[in-house]
Tab-separated table of C-alpha atoms and ligand atoms in Angstrom:
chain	number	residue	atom	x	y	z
Q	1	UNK	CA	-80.045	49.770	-12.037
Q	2	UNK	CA	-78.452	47.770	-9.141
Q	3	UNK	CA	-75.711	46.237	-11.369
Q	4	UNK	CA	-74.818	49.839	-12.801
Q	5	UNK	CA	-74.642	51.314	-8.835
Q	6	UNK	CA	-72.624	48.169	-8.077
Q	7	UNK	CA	-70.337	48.519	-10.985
Q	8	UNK	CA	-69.602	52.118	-10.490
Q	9	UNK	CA	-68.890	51.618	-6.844
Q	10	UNK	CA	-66.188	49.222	-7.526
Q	11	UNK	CA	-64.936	51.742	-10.466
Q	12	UNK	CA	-64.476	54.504	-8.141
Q	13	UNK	CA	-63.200	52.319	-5.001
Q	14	UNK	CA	-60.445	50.685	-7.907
Q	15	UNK	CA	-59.210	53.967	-8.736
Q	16	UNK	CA	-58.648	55.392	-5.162
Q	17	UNK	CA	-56.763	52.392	-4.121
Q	18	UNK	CA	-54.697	53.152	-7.271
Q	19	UNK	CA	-54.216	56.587	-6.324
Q	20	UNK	CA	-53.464	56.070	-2.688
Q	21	UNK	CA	-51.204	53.652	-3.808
Q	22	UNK	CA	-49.604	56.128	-6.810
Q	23	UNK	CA	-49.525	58.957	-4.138
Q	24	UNK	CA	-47.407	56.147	-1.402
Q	25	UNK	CA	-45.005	55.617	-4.266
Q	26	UNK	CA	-43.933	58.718	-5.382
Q	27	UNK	CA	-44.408	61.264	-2.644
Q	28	UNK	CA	-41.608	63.624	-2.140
Q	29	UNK	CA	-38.881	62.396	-0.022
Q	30	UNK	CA	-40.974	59.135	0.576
Q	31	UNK	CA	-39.059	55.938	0.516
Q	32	UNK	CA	-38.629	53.412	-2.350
Q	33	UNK	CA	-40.313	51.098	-1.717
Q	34	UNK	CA	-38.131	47.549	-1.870
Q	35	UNK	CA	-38.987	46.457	-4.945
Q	36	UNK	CA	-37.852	49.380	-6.401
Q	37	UNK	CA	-34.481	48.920	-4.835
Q	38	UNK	CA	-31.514	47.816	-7.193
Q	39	UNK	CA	-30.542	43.996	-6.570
Q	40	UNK	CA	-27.905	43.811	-4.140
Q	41	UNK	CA	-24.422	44.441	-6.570
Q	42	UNK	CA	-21.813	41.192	-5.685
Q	43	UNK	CA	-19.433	42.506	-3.445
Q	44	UNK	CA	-16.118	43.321	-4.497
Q	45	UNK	CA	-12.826	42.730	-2.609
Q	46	UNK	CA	-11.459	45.690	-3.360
Q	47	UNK	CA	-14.282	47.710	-2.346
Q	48	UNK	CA	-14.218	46.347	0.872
Q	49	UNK	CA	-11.348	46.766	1.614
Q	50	UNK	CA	-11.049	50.411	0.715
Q	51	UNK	CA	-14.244	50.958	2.344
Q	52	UNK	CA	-13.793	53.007	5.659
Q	53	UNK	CA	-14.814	50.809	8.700
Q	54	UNK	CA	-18.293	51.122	10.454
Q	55	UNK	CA	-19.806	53.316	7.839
Q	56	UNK	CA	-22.029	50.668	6.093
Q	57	UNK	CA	-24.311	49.999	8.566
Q	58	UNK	CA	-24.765	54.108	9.102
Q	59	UNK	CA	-25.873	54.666	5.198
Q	60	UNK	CA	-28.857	52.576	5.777
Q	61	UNK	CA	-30.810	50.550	3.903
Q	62	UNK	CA	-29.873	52.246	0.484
Q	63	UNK	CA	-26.500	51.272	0.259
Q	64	UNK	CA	-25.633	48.863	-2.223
Q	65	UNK	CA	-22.259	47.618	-0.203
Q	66	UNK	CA	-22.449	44.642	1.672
Q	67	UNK	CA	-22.436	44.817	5.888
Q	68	UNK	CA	-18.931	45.325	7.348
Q	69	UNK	CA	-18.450	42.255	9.382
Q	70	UNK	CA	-19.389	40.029	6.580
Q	71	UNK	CA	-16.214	38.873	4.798
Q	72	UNK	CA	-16.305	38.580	1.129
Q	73	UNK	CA	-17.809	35.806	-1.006
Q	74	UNK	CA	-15.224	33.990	-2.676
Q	75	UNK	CA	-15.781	34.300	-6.428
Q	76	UNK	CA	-17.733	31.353	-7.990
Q	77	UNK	CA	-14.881	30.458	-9.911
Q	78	UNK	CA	-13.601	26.911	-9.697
Q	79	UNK	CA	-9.862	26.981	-7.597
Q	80	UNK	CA	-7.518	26.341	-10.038
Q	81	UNK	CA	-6.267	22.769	-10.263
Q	82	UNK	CA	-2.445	22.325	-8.406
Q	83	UNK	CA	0.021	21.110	-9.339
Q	84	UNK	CA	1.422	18.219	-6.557
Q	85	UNK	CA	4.876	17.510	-5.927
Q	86	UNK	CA	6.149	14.257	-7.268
Q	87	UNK	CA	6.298	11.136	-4.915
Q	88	UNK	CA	9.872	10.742	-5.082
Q	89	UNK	CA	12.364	11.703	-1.712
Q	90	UNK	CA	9.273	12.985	0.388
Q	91	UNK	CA	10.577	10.761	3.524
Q	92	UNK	CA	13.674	12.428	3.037
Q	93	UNK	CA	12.256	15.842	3.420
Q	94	UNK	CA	9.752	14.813	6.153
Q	95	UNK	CA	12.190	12.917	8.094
Q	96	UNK	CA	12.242	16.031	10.904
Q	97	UNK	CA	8.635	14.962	11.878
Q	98	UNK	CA	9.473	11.803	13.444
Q	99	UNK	CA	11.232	13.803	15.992
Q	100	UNK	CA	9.027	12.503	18.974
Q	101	UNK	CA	10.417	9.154	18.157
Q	102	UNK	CA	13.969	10.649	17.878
Q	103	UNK	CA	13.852	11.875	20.852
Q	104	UNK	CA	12.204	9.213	23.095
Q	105	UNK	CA	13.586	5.720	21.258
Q	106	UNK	CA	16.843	7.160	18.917
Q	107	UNK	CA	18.538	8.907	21.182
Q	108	UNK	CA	17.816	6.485	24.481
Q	109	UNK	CA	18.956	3.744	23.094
Q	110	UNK	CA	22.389	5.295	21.898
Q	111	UNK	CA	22.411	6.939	25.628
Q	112	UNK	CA	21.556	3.758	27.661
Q	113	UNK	CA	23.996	1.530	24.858
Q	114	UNK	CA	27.097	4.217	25.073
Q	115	UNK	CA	26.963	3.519	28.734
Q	116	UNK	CA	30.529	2.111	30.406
Q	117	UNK	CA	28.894	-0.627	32.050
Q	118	UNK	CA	26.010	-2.289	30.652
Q	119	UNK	CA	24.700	-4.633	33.923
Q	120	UNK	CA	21.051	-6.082	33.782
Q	121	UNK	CA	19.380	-2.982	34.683
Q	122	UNK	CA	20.816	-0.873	31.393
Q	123	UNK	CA	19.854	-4.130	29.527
Q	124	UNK	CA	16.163	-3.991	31.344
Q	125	UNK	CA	15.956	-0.222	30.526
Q	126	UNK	CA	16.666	-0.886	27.576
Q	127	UNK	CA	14.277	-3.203	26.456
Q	128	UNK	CA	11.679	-1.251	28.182
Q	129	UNK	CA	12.545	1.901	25.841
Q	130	UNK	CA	11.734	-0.411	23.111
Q	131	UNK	CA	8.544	-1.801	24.174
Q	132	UNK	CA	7.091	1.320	25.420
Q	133	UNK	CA	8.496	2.755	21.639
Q	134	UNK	CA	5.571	-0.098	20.697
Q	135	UNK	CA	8.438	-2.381	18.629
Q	136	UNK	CA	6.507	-5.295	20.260
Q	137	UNK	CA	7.486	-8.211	23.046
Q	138	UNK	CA	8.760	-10.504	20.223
Q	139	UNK	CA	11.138	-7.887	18.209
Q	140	UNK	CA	12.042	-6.265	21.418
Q	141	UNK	CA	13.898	-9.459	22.929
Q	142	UNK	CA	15.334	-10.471	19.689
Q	143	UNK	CA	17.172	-6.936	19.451
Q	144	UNK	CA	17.909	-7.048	22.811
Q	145	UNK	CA	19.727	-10.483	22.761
Q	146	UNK	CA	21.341	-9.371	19.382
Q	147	UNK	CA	22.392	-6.681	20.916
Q	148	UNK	CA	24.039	-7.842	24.044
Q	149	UNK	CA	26.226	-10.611	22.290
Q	150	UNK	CA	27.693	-7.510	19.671
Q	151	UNK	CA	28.010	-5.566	22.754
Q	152	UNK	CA	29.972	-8.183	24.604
Q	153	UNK	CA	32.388	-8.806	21.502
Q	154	UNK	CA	33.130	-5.232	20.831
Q	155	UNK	CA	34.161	-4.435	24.512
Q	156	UNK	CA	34.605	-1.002	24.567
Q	157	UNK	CA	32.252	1.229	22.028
Q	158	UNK	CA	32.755	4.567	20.614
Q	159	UNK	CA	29.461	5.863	19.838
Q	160	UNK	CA	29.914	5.561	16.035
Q	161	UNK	CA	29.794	1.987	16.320
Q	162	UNK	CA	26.986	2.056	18.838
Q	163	UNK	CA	25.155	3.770	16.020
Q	164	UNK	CA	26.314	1.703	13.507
Q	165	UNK	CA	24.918	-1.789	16.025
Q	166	UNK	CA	21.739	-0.251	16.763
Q	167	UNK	CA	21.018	1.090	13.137
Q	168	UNK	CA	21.848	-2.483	11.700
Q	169	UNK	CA	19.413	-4.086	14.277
Q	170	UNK	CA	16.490	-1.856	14.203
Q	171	UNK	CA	16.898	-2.245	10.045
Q	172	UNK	CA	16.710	-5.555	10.237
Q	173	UNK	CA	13.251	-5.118	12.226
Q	174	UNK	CA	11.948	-3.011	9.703
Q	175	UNK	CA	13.042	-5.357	7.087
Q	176	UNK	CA	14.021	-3.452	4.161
Q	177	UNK	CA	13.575	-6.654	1.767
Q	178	UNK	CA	10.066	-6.531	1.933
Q	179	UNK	CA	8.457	-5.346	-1.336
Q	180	UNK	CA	6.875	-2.161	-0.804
Q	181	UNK	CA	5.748	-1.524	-4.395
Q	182	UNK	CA	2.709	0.637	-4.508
Q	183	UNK	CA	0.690	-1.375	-6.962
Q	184	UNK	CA	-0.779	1.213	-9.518
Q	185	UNK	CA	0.707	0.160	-12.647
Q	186	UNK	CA	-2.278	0.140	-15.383
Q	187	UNK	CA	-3.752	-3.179	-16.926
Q	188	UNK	CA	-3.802	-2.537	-20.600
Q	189	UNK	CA	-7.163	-0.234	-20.594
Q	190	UNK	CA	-7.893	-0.496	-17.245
Q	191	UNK	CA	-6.957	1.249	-14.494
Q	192	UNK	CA	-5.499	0.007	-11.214
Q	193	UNK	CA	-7.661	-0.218	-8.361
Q	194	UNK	CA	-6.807	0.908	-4.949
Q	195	UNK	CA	-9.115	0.251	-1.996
Q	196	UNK	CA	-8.570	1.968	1.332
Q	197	UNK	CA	-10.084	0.463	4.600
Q	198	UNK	CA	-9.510	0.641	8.271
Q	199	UNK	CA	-11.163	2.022	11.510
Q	200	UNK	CA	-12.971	5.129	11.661
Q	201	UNK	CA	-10.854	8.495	12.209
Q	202	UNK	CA	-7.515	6.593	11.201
Q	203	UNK	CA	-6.744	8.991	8.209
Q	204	UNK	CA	-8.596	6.869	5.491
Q	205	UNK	CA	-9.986	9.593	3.363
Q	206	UNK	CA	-7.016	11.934	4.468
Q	207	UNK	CA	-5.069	9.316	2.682
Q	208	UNK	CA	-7.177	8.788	-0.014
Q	209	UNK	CA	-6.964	12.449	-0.474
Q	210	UNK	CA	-3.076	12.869	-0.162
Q	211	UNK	CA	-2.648	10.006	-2.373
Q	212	UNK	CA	-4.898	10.452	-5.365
Q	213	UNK	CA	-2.461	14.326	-5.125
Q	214	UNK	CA	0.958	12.322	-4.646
Q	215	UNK	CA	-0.041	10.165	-7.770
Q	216	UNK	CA	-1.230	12.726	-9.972
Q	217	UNK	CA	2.156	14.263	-9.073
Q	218	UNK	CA	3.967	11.460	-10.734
Q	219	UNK	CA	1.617	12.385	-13.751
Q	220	UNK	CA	-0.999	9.745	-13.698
Q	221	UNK	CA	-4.924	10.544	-13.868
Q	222	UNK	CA	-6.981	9.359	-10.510
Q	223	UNK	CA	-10.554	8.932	-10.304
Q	224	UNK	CA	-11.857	8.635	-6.688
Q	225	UNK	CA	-14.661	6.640	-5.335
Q	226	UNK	CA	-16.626	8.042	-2.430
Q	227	UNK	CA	-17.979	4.700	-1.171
Q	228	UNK	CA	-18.424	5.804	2.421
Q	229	UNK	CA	-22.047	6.891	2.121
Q	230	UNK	CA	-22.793	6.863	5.413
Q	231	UNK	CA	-21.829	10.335	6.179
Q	232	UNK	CA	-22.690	12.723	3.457
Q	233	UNK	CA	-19.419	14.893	5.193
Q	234	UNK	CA	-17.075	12.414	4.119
Q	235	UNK	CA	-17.954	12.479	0.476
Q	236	UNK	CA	-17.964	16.749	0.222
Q	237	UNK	CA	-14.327	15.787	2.452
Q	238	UNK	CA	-13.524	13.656	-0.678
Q	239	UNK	CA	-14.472	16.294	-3.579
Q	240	UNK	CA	-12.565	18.963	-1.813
Q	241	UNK	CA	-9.159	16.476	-2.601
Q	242	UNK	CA	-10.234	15.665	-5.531
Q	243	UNK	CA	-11.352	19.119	-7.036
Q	244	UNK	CA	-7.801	20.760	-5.850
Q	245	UNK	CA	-5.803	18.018	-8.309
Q	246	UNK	CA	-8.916	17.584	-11.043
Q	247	UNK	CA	-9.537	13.911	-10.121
Q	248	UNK	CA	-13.023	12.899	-10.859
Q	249	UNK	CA	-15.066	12.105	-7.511
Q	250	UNK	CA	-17.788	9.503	-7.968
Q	251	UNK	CA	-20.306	9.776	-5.225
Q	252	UNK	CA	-24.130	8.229	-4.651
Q	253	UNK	CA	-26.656	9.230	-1.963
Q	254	UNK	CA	-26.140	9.065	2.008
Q	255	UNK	CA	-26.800	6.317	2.973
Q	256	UNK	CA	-27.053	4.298	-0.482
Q	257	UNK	CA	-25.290	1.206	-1.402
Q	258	UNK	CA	-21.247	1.869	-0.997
Q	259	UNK	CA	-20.717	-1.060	-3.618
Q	260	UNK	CA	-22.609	0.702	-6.055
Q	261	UNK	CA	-20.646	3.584	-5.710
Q	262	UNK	CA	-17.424	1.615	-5.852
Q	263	UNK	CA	-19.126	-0.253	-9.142
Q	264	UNK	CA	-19.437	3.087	-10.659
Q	265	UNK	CA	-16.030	4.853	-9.640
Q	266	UNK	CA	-14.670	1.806	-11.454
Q	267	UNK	CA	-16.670	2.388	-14.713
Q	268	UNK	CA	-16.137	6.030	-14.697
Q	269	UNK	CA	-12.223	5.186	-14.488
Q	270	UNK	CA	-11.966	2.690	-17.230
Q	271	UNK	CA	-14.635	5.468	-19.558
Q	272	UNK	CA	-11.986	8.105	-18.661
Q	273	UNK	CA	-8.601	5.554	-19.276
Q	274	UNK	CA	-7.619	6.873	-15.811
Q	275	UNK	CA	-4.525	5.353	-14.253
Q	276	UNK	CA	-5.643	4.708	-10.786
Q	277	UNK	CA	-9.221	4.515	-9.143
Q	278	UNK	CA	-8.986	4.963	-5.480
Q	279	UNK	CA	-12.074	3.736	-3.199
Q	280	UNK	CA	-12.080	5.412	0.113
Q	281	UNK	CA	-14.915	3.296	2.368
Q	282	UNK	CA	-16.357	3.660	5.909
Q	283	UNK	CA	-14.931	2.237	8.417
Q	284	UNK	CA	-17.658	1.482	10.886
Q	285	UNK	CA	-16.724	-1.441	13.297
Q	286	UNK	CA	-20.622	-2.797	13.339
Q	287	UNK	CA	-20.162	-6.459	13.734
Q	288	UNK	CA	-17.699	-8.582	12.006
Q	289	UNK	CA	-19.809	-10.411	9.732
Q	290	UNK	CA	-20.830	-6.899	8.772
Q	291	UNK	CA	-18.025	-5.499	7.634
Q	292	UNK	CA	-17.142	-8.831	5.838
Q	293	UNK	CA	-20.398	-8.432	3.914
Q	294	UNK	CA	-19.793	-5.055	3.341
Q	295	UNK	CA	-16.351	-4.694	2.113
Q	296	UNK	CA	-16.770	-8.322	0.620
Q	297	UNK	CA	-19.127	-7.130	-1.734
Q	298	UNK	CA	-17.166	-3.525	-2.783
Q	299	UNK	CA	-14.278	-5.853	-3.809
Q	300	UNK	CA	-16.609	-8.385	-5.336
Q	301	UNK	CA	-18.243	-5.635	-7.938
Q	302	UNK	CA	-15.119	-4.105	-8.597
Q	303	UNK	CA	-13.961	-7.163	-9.724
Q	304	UNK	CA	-16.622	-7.179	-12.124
Q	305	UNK	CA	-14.968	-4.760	-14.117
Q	306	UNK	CA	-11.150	-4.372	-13.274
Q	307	UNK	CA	-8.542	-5.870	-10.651
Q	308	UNK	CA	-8.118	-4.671	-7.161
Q	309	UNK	CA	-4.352	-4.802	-7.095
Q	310	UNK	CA	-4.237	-2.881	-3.360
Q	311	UNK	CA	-5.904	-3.031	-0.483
Q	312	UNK	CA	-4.572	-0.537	1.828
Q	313	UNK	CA	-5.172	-0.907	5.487
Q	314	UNK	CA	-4.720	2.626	7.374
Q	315	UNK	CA	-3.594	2.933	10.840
Q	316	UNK	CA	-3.703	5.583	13.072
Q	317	UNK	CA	-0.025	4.816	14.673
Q	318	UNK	CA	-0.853	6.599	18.108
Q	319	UNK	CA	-3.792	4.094	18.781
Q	320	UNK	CA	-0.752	1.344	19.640
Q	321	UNK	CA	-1.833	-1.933	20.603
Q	322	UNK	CA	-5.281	-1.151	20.721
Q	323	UNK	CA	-6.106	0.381	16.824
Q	324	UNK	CA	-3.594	-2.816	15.795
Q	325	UNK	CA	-6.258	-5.088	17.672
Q	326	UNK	CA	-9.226	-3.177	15.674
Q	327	UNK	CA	-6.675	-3.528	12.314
Q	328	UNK	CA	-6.716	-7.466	12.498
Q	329	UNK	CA	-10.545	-7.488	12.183
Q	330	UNK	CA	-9.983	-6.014	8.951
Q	331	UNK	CA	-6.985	-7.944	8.070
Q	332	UNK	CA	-9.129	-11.232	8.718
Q	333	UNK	CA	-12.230	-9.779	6.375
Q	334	UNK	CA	-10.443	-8.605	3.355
Q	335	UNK	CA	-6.809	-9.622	1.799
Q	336	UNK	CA	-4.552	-7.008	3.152
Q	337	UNK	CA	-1.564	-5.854	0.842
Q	338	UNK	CA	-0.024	-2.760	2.392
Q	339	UNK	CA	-0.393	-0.653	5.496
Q	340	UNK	CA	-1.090	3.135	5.056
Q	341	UNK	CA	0.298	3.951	8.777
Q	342	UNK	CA	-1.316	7.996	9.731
Q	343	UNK	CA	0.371	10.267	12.382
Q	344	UNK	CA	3.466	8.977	12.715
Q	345	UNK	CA	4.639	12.887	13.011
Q	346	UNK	CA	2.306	12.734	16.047
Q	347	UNK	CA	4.106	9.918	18.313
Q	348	UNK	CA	7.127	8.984	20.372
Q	349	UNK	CA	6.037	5.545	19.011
Q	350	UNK	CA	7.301	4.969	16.398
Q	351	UNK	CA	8.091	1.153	17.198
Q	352	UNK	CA	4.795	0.390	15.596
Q	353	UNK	CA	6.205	-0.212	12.429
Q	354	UNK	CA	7.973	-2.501	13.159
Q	355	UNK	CA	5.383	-4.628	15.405
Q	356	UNK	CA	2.691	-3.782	12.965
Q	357	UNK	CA	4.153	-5.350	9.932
Q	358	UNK	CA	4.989	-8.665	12.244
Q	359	UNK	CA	1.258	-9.046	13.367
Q	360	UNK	CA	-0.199	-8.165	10.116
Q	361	UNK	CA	2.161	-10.031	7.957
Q	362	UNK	CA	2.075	-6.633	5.514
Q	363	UNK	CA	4.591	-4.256	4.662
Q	364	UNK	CA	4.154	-0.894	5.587
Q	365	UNK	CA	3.912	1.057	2.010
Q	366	UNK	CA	2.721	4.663	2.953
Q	367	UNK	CA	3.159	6.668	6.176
Q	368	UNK	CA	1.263	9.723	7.347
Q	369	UNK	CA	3.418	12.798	8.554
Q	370	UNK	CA	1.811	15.457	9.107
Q	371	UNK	CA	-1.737	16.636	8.125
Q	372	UNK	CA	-0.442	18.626	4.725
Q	373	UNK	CA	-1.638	17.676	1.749
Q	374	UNK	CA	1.507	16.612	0.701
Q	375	UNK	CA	2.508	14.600	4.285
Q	376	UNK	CA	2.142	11.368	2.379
Q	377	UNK	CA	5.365	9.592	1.719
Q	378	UNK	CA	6.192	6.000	0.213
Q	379	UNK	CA	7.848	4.177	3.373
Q	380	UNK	CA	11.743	3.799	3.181
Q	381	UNK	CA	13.167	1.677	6.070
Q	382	UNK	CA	16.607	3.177	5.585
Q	383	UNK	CA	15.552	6.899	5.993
Q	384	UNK	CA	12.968	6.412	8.745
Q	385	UNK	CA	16.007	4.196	10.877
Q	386	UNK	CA	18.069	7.204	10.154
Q	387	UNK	CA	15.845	9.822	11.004
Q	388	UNK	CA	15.087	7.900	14.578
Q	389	UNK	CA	18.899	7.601	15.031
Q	390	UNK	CA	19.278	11.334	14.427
Q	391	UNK	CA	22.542	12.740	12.207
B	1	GDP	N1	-0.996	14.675	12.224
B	1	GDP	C1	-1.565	13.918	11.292
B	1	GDP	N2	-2.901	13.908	11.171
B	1	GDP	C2	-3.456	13.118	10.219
B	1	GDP	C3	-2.662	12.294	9.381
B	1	GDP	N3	-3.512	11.619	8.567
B	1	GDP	C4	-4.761	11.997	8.882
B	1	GDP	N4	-4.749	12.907	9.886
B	1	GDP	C5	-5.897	13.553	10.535
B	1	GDP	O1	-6.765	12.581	11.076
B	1	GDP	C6	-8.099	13.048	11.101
B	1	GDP	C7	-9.055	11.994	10.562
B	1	GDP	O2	-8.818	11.789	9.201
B	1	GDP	P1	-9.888	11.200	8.169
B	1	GDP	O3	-9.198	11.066	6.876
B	1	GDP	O4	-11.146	12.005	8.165
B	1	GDP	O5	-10.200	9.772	8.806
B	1	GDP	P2	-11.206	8.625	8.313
B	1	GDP	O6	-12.366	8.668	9.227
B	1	GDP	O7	-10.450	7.346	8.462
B	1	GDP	O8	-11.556	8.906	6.893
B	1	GDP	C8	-8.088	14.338	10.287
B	1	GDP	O9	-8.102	15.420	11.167
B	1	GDP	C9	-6.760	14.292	9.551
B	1	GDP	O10	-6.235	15.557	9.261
B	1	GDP	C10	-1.233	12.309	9.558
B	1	GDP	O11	-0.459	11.622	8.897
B	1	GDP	N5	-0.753	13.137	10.519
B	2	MG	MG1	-13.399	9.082	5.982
């Protein structure tokens, strides 16, 4: 008899809790109850737009359009891939960036040199324009000697030929024999390697970035290697270039093994017959012996598979003496073949090209003008002596 008692109990309490529950649901002019509630709909842009301002959040909770000061979600749908200008002339049409070195080392040297008289102080001023313009010690009192024996034999100047005397000398600085071949020419089925190093906030991955574009510009396929895992930041930095020109990004855990990665970018690039693989790496100034280990054993595994046929140092050109000090470190640890020099549209220094290639013993290949995407040019010494010299 108990059991039958207890079972009817629970019978009866079941259905009022069902009813109580029936009755919450669908009493007249209750409210739905969320479930009930349509999914959110993915808001439009145009919608939004049209929609009137401030009258979302009045409507309540029933309205189906999203809450006025939240701007829309971009669409899911992959960006589509650009299309990057071609290498070719960019110095040319940058050449207006490297005003801050027009204007503090062009045009005071063709002031100072167009003077009548040209006693020891002109010649001191001189030479100080040029070392504060970081040309270096050496350079500086080379030009400056040069300089003062074509002065003496002209006599009087017109300011054509001081042009002409100063444009020949700085040239000669930059030395525009030095080979600055960008070595990405394909071996066979392999690709060409390219590894970028240097000090932290330089412009490696920048580069990297502008690079991988400026190359698939002159129509050759680019795989890129996220090898510096030790912020997860700089590999999403990394996709972002990549994913705007279709190059493939290879990437590995934070933190994990940035010779693995650069192992793997390498295999992915010879799987895909790419053209180029560029390696982009951390540039964390630990200890010496560190970094030797470190980049010592990216190159080593990439060997394994393909050539490294450039190691491109960048450097941040307003750092001056000081970033060319933390440069040598890596110029002693790995074999150097080209300097990737950043921000030169940021500083009146533009001397450092010049002193840079003399302490490093590399040519400068690439310069960094501006933070565009396309603010990458090859390096040509006639057109940057020009552009300092003003028109
Ligand atoms: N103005 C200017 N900024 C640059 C140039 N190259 C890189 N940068 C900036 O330098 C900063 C550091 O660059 P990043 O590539 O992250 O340096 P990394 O730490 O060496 O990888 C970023 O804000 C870049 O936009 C350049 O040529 N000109
Ligand atoms: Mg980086």
């Amino acid at each position: 008899m108990d059991g039958y008692l207890g079972v009817i109990v629970i019978v009866v309490l079941v259905a009022l809790v069902a009813a109580g529950g029936l009755f919450l649901l669908f009493r007249p002019g209750g409210k739905a109850a969320p479930p009930v509630q349509p999914p959110e709909a993915p808001p439009l842009p145009e919608e939004k737009e049209e929609r009137p301002a401030g009258t979302g959040e009045a409507e309540g909770a029933t309205t189906t359009l999203p809450p006025p000061a939240k701007p829309a979600e971009p669409a899911v749908v992959a960006p589509p891939v650009e299309v990057p200008p071609p290498s070719e002339g960019r110095m040319v049409r940058l050449r207006s960036r490297l005003a801050k070195s027009q204007s503090a080392l062009g045009r005071g040297l063709l002031e100072l040199l167009s003077r009548d008289r040209l006693d020891d102080e002109v010649w001191d001023e001189i030479e100080e324009s040029l070392i504060t313009a970081d040309v270096g010690v050496a350079p500086t009192q080379v030009m400056v000697e040069e300089l003062r024996t074509k002065v003496k034999v002209l006599g009087s100047r017109t300011p054509q030929e001081v042009r002409a005397l100063l444009r020949e000398q700085l040239l000669i600085q930059v030395n525009p024999d030095l080979d600055r071949t960008l070595h990405v020419a394909k071996h066979g089925e392999r690709p060409a390697v390219v590894l970028v190093v240097g000090v932290n906030g330089t412009g490696k991955t920048t580069t990297t970035g502008k690079l991988a574009r400026s190359l698939v510009g002159d129509g050759k396929s680019v795989v890129l290697g996220a090898a510096d895992t030790f912020r997860a930041a700089a590999a999403d930095q990394l996709q972002t270039w990549g994913d705007r020109v279709g190059a493939d990004v290879v990437r590995g855990p934070e933190g994990g093994d940035p010779a693995s990665v650069a192992f793997d970018a390498t295999a992915r690039g010879i799987e895909e017959q790419a053209d180029v693989v560029i390696v982009d790496t951390a540039g964390r100034l630990h200890t010496k012996t560190g970094l030797m280990d470190e980049l010592g054993k990216v190159k080593r595994v990439i060997e394994k598979k393909a050539t490294v046929d450039e190691v491109l140092l960048v450097l941040d050109a307003t750092t001056g003496q000081n970033g060319m000090r933390q440069a040598q470190v890596f110029a002693e640890v790995v074999n150097i073949t080209g300097i990737a020099l950043t921000k030169l549209d940021g500083t009146a220094k533009g001397g450092i090209v010049i002193s840079v290639q003399r302490e490093l013993g590399v040519p400068v290949k690439l310069v960094g003008l501006g933070e565009g995407p396309d603010d990458l040019a090859p390096f040509d010494p006639e057109v940057f002596v020009d552009a300092i010299l003003g028109d």
